[in-house]
Amino acid sequence: MSQEFDILNGTDEFPYPTSIIQTDFKNFDSDSHEIDLFLYKNYRFSSIDSIIKELTELSTNLNQNLLDLVNDDYHDFIDLGKSINDGLDLINAIVEDLKNFEIELVNYYKKFSDLDNRLYQILQNRKFLNNLKTCIKLNLILHDQITEFDNCMNNQIQEENNIQGLNQLKTLTSLYLSINNIEIFLNKFIQLGNIDDVNNSIDNNDHDNNNGNHRVNSPFHDNYINNKIASIKLEFKSYLDQLIRKELKKKTRNSQIMIELLNIYKLIGEEKSVMSIISSK
């Protein structure tokens, strides 16, 4: 050996016997010379049997420690596996709940769709009833105006030479214009209502259009009301023509009646007709 240790000459201290522990080898590498030097320096006065015994005990302790570490890690691994299995069970339960929730959502969607269709039909029916109510009111007003027009026309014919004839002519004209305006408004209202109903049917293909298509007009309105108003227009026009011809035949014409008749022709849009009558005279 390159270095000699001698207690007698003071180059070495007497090594007090100590047990070999695992930390004694932590700084060793693969060089066996360092191990020999370590044993010589610290255990050269110890017997081989005691060193073997201590190394055996140290090896046993190290093996036990290693086994304990493996067992602890194994238990941790088992616990981790159990937690993973529990997590998988939880995930499966969540997936199942999500599937059930999706089914419930689909059912609720169908219910809300049915409710939406019903509400749509209710609103359409309500709109139709409001339109029908408006048409009924207009037809009632129109009926009263037509009845009053007929009565006034009869009185005008009976009293055409009377002083009140001019005032009754004005009343008759007012009723005629009122009937004409109500007819125009009613026809536009019916037409717009039907067009709007058709547009709603086209724009709402998801709804039951068979129940949504309501038409306000009826054969009564198309046949009776329209024909009655057309008859009144012809009757009033014929009556005006008769009056102005009578006035034109008179030697002394009533200027007030002539002016009133000319204004009435202008109001009803028959200027060409009255000019034709005047020019023929």
mmCIF file of C-alpha atoms in Angstrom:
data_model
loop_
_atom_site.group_PDB
_atom_site.id
_atom_site.type_symbol
_atom_site.label_atom_id
_atom_site.label_comp_id
_atom_site.label_asym_id
_atom_site.label_seq_id
_atom_site.Cartn_x
_atom_site.Cartn_y
_atom_site.Cartn_z
ATOM 1 C CA MET A 1 0.000 0.000 0.000
ATOM 2 C CA SER A 2 1.221 3.531 -0.781
ATOM 3 C CA GLN A 3 0.342 4.812 2.683
ATOM 4 C CA GLU A 4 1.263 3.078 5.926
ATOM 5 C CA PHE A 5 -0.690 3.565 9.109
ATOM 6 C CA ASP A 6 1.169 2.887 12.357
ATOM 7 C CA ILE A 7 -0.236 3.536 15.797
ATOM 8 C CA LEU A 8 3.153 3.212 17.460
ATOM 9 C CA ASN A 9 4.851 5.977 15.527
ATOM 10 C CA GLY A 10 1.812 8.299 15.783
ATOM 11 C CA THR A 11 0.891 8.233 12.138
ATOM 12 C CA ASP A 12 -2.519 6.743 12.853
ATOM 13 C CA GLU A 13 -5.163 6.937 15.516
ATOM 14 C CA PHE A 14 -6.654 3.834 16.955
ATOM 15 C CA PRO A 15 -9.978 3.179 15.215
ATOM 16 C CA TYR A 16 -12.688 2.719 17.778
ATOM 17 C CA PRO A 17 -14.975 -0.097 16.674
ATOM 18 C CA THR A 18 -18.223 1.121 15.083
ATOM 19 C CA SER A 19 -20.983 -0.641 13.205
ATOM 20 C CA ILE A 20 -21.035 -0.465 9.436
ATOM 21 C CA ILE A 21 -23.997 1.598 8.178
ATOM 22 C CA GLN A 22 -25.341 2.222 4.695
ATOM 23 C CA THR A 23 -24.112 5.809 4.573
ATOM 24 C CA ASP A 24 -20.517 4.560 4.765
ATOM 25 C CA PHE A 25 -20.754 3.446 1.136
ATOM 26 C CA LYS A 26 -22.603 6.386 -0.401
ATOM 27 C CA ASN A 27 -19.439 8.104 -1.624
ATOM 28 C CA PHE A 28 -17.878 4.994 -3.156
ATOM 29 C CA ASP A 29 -17.628 4.461 -6.853
ATOM 30 C CA SER A 30 -16.710 1.291 -8.703
ATOM 31 C CA ASP A 31 -13.050 1.485 -7.621
ATOM 32 C CA SER A 32 -12.422 -1.438 -5.235
ATOM 33 C CA HIS A 33 -9.217 0.226 -3.938
ATOM 34 C CA GLU A 34 -11.311 2.818 -2.084
ATOM 35 C CA ILE A 35 -13.285 0.084 -0.361
ATOM 36 C CA ASP A 36 -10.111 -1.693 0.717
ATOM 37 C CA LEU A 37 -8.697 1.559 2.039
ATOM 38 C CA PHE A 38 -11.921 2.269 3.922
ATOM 39 C CA LEU A 39 -11.955 -1.185 5.549
ATOM 40 C CA TYR A 40 -8.306 -0.998 6.472
ATOM 41 C CA LYS A 41 -8.609 2.458 7.946
ATOM 42 C CA ASN A 42 -11.725 1.823 10.038
ATOM 43 C CA TYR A 43 -11.989 -1.913 10.591
ATOM 44 C CA ARG A 44 -8.491 -3.379 10.351
ATOM 45 C CA PHE A 45 -8.594 -4.450 13.977
ATOM 46 C CA SER A 46 -12.019 -6.056 13.627
ATOM 47 C CA SER A 47 -12.368 -9.729 12.907
ATOM 48 C CA ILE A 48 -13.517 -10.988 9.562
ATOM 49 C CA ASP A 49 -16.484 -12.708 11.171
ATOM 50 C CA SER A 50 -17.701 -9.521 12.834
ATOM 51 C CA ILE A 51 -17.321 -7.585 9.583
ATOM 52 C CA ILE A 52 -19.217 -10.298 7.686
ATOM 53 C CA LYS A 53 -21.909 -10.296 10.355
ATOM 54 C CA GLU A 54 -22.301 -6.525 10.212
ATOM 55 C CA LEU A 55 -22.355 -6.530 6.413
ATOM 56 C CA THR A 56 -24.939 -9.338 6.487
ATOM 57 C CA GLU A 57 -27.126 -7.389 8.912
ATOM 58 C CA LEU A 58 -26.667 -4.265 6.797
ATOM 59 C CA SER A 59 -27.646 -6.187 3.662
ATOM 60 C CA THR A 60 -30.678 -7.627 5.436
ATOM 61 C CA ASN A 61 -31.749 -4.170 6.599
ATOM 62 C CA LEU A 62 -31.237 -2.734 3.130
ATOM 63 C CA ASN A 63 -33.273 -5.549 1.583
ATOM 64 C CA GLN A 64 -36.036 -4.991 4.136
ATOM 65 C CA ASN A 65 -36.014 -1.266 3.462
ATOM 66 C CA LEU A 66 -36.181 -1.953 -0.240
ATOM 67 C CA LEU A 67 -39.045 -4.381 0.308
ATOM 68 C CA ASP A 68 -40.857 -1.812 2.453
ATOM 69 C CA LEU A 69 -40.422 0.798 -0.261
ATOM 70 C CA VAL A 70 -41.739 -1.609 -2.874
ATOM 71 C CA ASN A 71 -44.694 -2.535 -0.662
ATOM 72 C CA ASP A 72 -45.493 1.097 0.042
ATOM 73 C CA ASP A 73 -45.318 1.956 -3.648
ATOM 74 C CA TYR A 74 -47.380 -1.122 -4.428
ATOM 75 C CA HIS A 75 -50.100 -0.044 -2.017
ATOM 76 C CA ASP A 76 -49.980 3.429 -3.505
ATOM 77 C CA PHE A 77 -50.251 1.845 -6.943
ATOM 78 C CA ILE A 78 -53.215 -0.239 -5.800
ATOM 79 C CA ASP A 79 -54.852 2.850 -4.319
ATOM 80 C CA LEU A 80 -54.179 4.722 -7.550
ATOM 81 C CA GLY A 81 -55.710 1.880 -9.559
ATOM 82 C CA LYS A 82 -58.753 1.869 -7.307
ATOM 83 C CA SER A 83 -59.098 5.622 -7.635
ATOM 84 C CA ILE A 84 -58.826 5.289 -11.426
ATOM 85 C CA ASN A 85 -61.492 2.583 -11.398
ATOM 86 C CA ASP A 86 -63.691 4.792 -9.233
ATOM 87 C CA GLY A 87 -63.014 7.651 -11.642
ATOM 88 C CA LEU A 88 -64.006 5.470 -14.596
ATOM 89 C CA ASP A 89 -67.193 4.472 -12.805
ATOM 90 C CA LEU A 90 -67.896 8.134 -12.138
ATOM 91 C CA ILE A 91 -67.205 9.002 -15.787
ATOM 92 C CA ASN A 92 -69.516 6.204 -16.944
ATOM 93 C CA ALA A 93 -72.208 7.447 -14.567
ATOM 94 C CA ILE A 94 -71.784 11.008 -15.889
ATOM 95 C CA VAL A 95 -71.968 9.758 -19.500
ATOM 96 C CA GLU A 96 -75.158 7.865 -18.692
ATOM 97 C CA ASP A 97 -76.624 10.941 -17.004
ATOM 98 C CA LEU A 98 -75.695 13.035 -20.044
ATOM 99 C CA LYS A 99 -77.434 10.554 -22.343
ATOM 100 C CA ASN A 100 -80.556 10.703 -20.184
ATOM 101 C CA PHE A 101 -80.313 14.499 -20.118
ATOM 102 C CA GLU A 102 -80.043 14.554 -23.909
ATOM 103 C CA ILE A 103 -83.168 12.406 -24.176
ATOM 104 C CA GLU A 104 -84.986 14.767 -21.806
ATOM 105 C CA LEU A 105 -83.836 17.758 -23.857
ATOM 106 C CA VAL A 106 -85.185 16.157 -27.039
ATOM 107 C CA ASN A 107 -88.503 15.485 -25.314
ATOM 108 C CA TYR A 108 -88.682 19.045 -23.993
ATOM 109 C CA TYR A 109 -87.807 20.354 -27.456
ATOM 110 C CA LYS A 110 -90.707 18.391 -28.927
ATOM 111 C CA LYS A 111 -93.032 19.671 -26.217
ATOM 112 C CA PHE A 112 -91.943 23.278 -26.770
ATOM 113 C CA SER A 113 -92.289 22.823 -30.542
ATOM 114 C CA ASP A 114 -95.840 21.539 -30.069
ATOM 115 C CA LEU A 115 -96.547 24.426 -27.702
ATOM 116 C CA ASP A 116 -95.100 26.881 -30.221
ATOM 117 C CA ASN A 117 -97.347 25.453 -32.945
ATOM 118 C CA ARG A 118 -100.382 25.715 -30.684
ATOM 119 C CA LEU A 119 -99.546 29.289 -29.709
ATOM 120 C CA TYR A 120 -99.058 30.138 -33.364
ATOM 121 C CA GLN A 121 -102.480 28.711 -34.205
ATOM 122 C CA ILE A 122 -104.049 30.569 -31.271
ATOM 123 C CA LEU A 123 -102.513 33.855 -32.424
ATOM 124 C CA GLN A 124 -103.623 33.200 -36.000
ATOM 125 C CA ASN A 125 -107.155 32.406 -34.831
ATOM 126 C CA ARG A 126 -107.160 35.498 -32.632
ATOM 127 C CA LYS A 127 -105.992 37.607 -35.554
ATOM 128 C CA PHE A 128 -108.660 36.069 -37.767
ATOM 129 C CA LEU A 129 -111.357 36.742 -35.169
ATOM 130 C CA ASN A 130 -110.232 40.369 -34.838
ATOM 131 C CA ASN A 131 -110.329 40.765 -38.620
ATOM 132 C CA LEU A 132 -113.718 39.101 -38.742
ATOM 133 C CA LYS A 133 -114.961 41.378 -35.965
ATOM 134 C CA THR A 134 -113.743 44.433 -37.881
ATOM 135 C CA CYS A 135 -115.408 43.204 -41.074
ATOM 136 C CA ILE A 136 -118.672 42.589 -39.238
ATOM 137 C CA LYS A 137 -118.629 46.113 -37.796
ATOM 138 C CA LEU A 138 -117.875 47.595 -41.205
ATOM 139 C CA ASN A 139 -120.636 45.546 -42.813
ATOM 140 C CA LEU A 140 -123.102 46.669 -40.140
ATOM 141 C CA ILE A 141 -122.157 50.291 -40.754
ATOM 142 C CA LEU A 142 -122.390 49.665 -44.481
ATOM 143 C CA HIS A 143 -125.828 48.102 -44.048
ATOM 144 C CA ASP A 144 -127.067 51.132 -42.102
ATOM 145 C CA GLN A 145 -125.655 53.490 -44.723
ATOM 146 C CA ILE A 146 -127.258 51.533 -47.573
ATOM 147 C CA THR A 147 -130.627 51.451 -45.793
ATOM 148 C CA GLU A 148 -130.482 55.175 -45.128
ATOM 149 C CA PHE A 149 -129.415 55.783 -48.726
ATOM 150 C CA ASP A 150 -132.431 53.847 -50.027
ATOM 151 C CA ASN A 151 -134.784 55.783 -47.746
ATOM 152 C CA CYS A 152 -133.229 59.094 -48.717
ATOM 153 C CA MET A 153 -133.423 58.181 -52.397
ATOM 154 C CA ASN A 154 -137.145 57.469 -52.080
ATOM 155 C CA ASN A 155 -137.723 60.760 -50.261
ATOM 156 C CA GLN A 156 -135.660 62.620 -52.847
ATOM 157 C CA ILE A 157 -137.737 61.196 -55.669
ATOM 158 C CA GLN A 158 -140.959 62.156 -53.917
ATOM 159 C CA GLU A 159 -139.778 65.667 -53.020
ATOM 160 C CA GLU A 160 -137.529 66.556 -55.924
ATOM 161 C CA ASN A 161 -139.551 69.690 -56.621
ATOM 162 C CA ASN A 162 -139.679 70.641 -52.981
ATOM 163 C CA ILE A 163 -137.504 73.275 -51.306
ATOM 164 C CA GLN A 164 -135.836 70.546 -49.246
ATOM 165 C CA GLY A 165 -134.739 68.740 -52.399
ATOM 166 C CA LEU A 166 -131.309 70.418 -52.483
ATOM 167 C CA ASN A 167 -130.506 69.549 -48.861
ATOM 168 C CA GLN A 168 -131.635 65.975 -49.379
ATOM 169 C CA LEU A 169 -129.436 65.783 -52.472
ATOM 170 C CA LYS A 170 -126.473 66.792 -50.321
ATOM 171 C CA THR A 171 -127.427 64.156 -47.745
ATOM 172 C CA LEU A 172 -127.779 61.561 -50.480
ATOM 173 C CA THR A 173 -124.360 62.467 -51.851
ATOM 174 C CA SER A 174 -122.815 62.232 -48.388
ATOM 175 C CA LEU A 175 -124.284 58.751 -47.914
ATOM 176 C CA TYR A 176 -123.060 57.682 -51.344
ATOM 177 C CA LEU A 177 -119.505 58.846 -50.600
ATOM 178 C CA SER A 178 -119.613 57.177 -47.184
ATOM 179 C CA ILE A 179 -120.738 53.873 -48.714
ATOM 180 C CA ASN A 180 -118.062 54.122 -51.392
ATOM 181 C CA ASN A 181 -115.290 54.853 -48.860
ATOM 182 C CA ILE A 182 -116.373 52.014 -46.576
ATOM 183 C CA GLU A 183 -116.414 49.644 -49.541
ATOM 184 C CA ILE A 184 -112.896 50.692 -50.595
ATOM 185 C CA PHE A 185 -111.541 50.320 -47.062
ATOM 186 C CA LEU A 186 -113.312 46.993 -46.525
ATOM 187 C CA ASN A 187 -112.011 45.513 -49.786
ATOM 188 C CA LYS A 188 -108.452 46.654 -49.033
ATOM 189 C CA PHE A 189 -108.714 45.308 -45.498
ATOM 190 C CA ILE A 190 -109.907 41.914 -46.733
ATOM 191 C CA GLN A 191 -107.267 41.794 -49.467
ATOM 192 C CA LEU A 192 -104.416 42.743 -47.122
ATOM 193 C CA GLY A 193 -105.663 40.288 -44.509
ATOM 194 C CA ASN A 194 -105.697 37.434 -47.006
ATOM 195 C CA ILE A 195 -102.277 38.363 -48.427
ATOM 196 C CA ASP A 196 -100.827 38.550 -44.920
ATOM 197 C CA ASP A 197 -102.372 35.169 -44.125
ATOM 198 C CA VAL A 198 -100.786 33.615 -47.228
ATOM 199 C CA ASN A 199 -97.397 35.168 -46.404
ATOM 200 C CA ASN A 200 -97.579 33.780 -42.879
ATOM 201 C CA SER A 201 -98.331 30.358 -44.307
ATOM 202 C CA ILE A 202 -95.298 30.569 -46.612
ATOM 203 C CA ASP A 203 -92.938 31.951 -43.943
ATOM 204 C CA ASN A 204 -93.984 29.404 -41.315
ATOM 205 C CA ASN A 205 -93.628 26.049 -43.039
ATOM 206 C CA ASP A 206 -93.116 24.341 -39.670
ATOM 207 C CA HIS A 207 -96.669 25.185 -38.612
ATOM 208 C CA ASP A 208 -99.889 23.497 -39.582
ATOM 209 C CA ASN A 209 -100.896 25.745 -42.451
ATOM 210 C CA ASN A 210 -104.218 24.006 -42.975
ATOM 211 C CA ASN A 211 -105.475 25.462 -39.711
ATOM 212 C CA GLY A 212 -103.775 28.814 -40.262
ATOM 213 C CA ASN A 213 -105.358 29.746 -43.593
ATOM 214 C CA HIS A 214 -108.430 31.844 -42.801
ATOM 215 C CA ARG A 215 -110.140 33.938 -45.433
ATOM 216 C CA VAL A 216 -112.154 36.911 -44.240
ATOM 217 C CA ASN A 217 -114.236 37.266 -47.384
ATOM 218 C CA SER A 218 -117.347 35.174 -47.973
ATOM 219 C CA PRO A 219 -119.903 34.544 -50.732
ATOM 220 C CA PHE A 220 -122.269 36.918 -48.905
ATOM 221 C CA HIS A 221 -119.779 39.760 -49.188
ATOM 222 C CA ASP A 222 -118.642 38.903 -52.714
ATOM 223 C CA ASN A 223 -122.107 38.380 -54.119
ATOM 224 C CA TYR A 224 -124.607 40.421 -52.123
ATOM 225 C CA ILE A 225 -122.626 43.366 -50.694
ATOM 226 C CA ASN A 226 -120.562 44.087 -53.796
ATOM 227 C CA ASN A 227 -123.571 43.690 -56.089
ATOM 228 C CA LYS A 228 -125.688 45.911 -53.852
ATOM 229 C CA ILE A 229 -123.050 48.663 -53.833
ATOM 230 C CA ALA A 230 -122.640 48.401 -57.610
ATOM 231 C CA SER A 231 -126.424 48.752 -57.942
ATOM 232 C CA ILE A 232 -126.398 51.837 -55.694
ATOM 233 C CA LYS A 233 -123.653 53.432 -57.791
ATOM 234 C CA LEU A 234 -125.620 52.880 -60.982
ATOM 235 C CA GLU A 235 -128.814 54.107 -59.352
ATOM 236 C CA PHE A 236 -127.169 57.253 -58.012
ATOM 237 C CA LYS A 237 -125.433 57.971 -61.326
ATOM 238 C CA SER A 238 -128.709 57.474 -63.203
ATOM 239 C CA TYR A 239 -130.508 59.741 -60.756
ATOM 240 C CA LEU A 240 -127.898 62.501 -61.194
ATOM 241 C CA ASP A 241 -128.153 62.206 -64.974
ATOM 242 C CA GLN A 242 -131.913 62.501 -64.714
ATOM 243 C CA LEU A 243 -131.701 65.606 -62.504
ATOM 244 C CA ILE A 244 -129.205 67.459 -64.666
ATOM 245 C CA ARG A 245 -131.137 66.681 -67.840
ATOM 246 C CA LYS A 246 -134.282 68.081 -66.246
ATOM 247 C CA GLU A 247 -132.433 71.224 -65.219
ATOM 248 C CA LEU A 248 -130.956 71.622 -68.687
ATOM 249 C CA LYS A 249 -134.412 71.384 -70.231
ATOM 250 C CA LYS A 250 -135.775 74.176 -68.038
ATOM 251 C CA LYS A 251 -135.840 77.682 -69.393
ATOM 252 C CA THR A 252 -134.965 79.066 -65.967
ATOM 253 C CA ARG A 253 -132.353 76.868 -64.400
ATOM 254 C CA ASN A 254 -131.656 76.688 -60.699
ATOM 255 C CA SER A 255 -128.020 77.735 -60.426
ATOM 256 C CA GLN A 256 -127.599 76.244 -56.961
ATOM 257 C CA ILE A 257 -128.791 72.840 -58.128
ATOM 258 C CA MET A 258 -126.584 73.012 -61.236
ATOM 259 C CA ILE A 259 -123.494 73.928 -59.216
ATOM 260 C CA GLU A 260 -124.280 71.223 -56.678
ATOM 261 C CA LEU A 261 -124.744 68.632 -59.423
ATOM 262 C CA LEU A 262 -121.469 69.612 -61.103
ATOM 263 C CA ASN A 263 -119.639 69.323 -57.776
ATOM 264 C CA ILE A 264 -121.208 65.911 -57.165
ATOM 265 C CA TYR A 265 -120.116 64.675 -60.593
ATOM 266 C CA LYS A 266 -116.612 65.867 -59.785
ATOM 267 C CA LEU A 267 -116.620 64.117 -56.396
ATOM 268 C CA ILE A 268 -117.652 60.782 -57.875
ATOM 269 C CA GLY A 269 -115.210 61.102 -60.786
ATOM 270 C CA GLU A 270 -117.805 61.433 -63.556
ATOM 271 C CA GLU A 271 -116.708 64.760 -65.085
ATOM 272 C CA LYS A 272 -116.562 63.298 -68.595
ATOM 273 C CA SER A 273 -120.068 61.923 -68.252
ATOM 274 C CA VAL A 274 -121.596 65.261 -67.240
ATOM 275 C CA MET A 275 -119.674 67.093 -69.967
ATOM 276 C CA SER A 276 -121.076 64.633 -72.482
ATOM 277 C CA ILE A 277 -124.621 65.318 -71.241
ATOM 278 C CA ILE A 278 -124.136 69.090 -71.348
ATOM 279 C CA SER A 279 -122.572 69.042 -74.813
ATOM 280 C CA SER A 280 -125.425 66.933 -76.153
ATOM 281 C CA LYS A 281 -127.817 69.748 -75.228
#
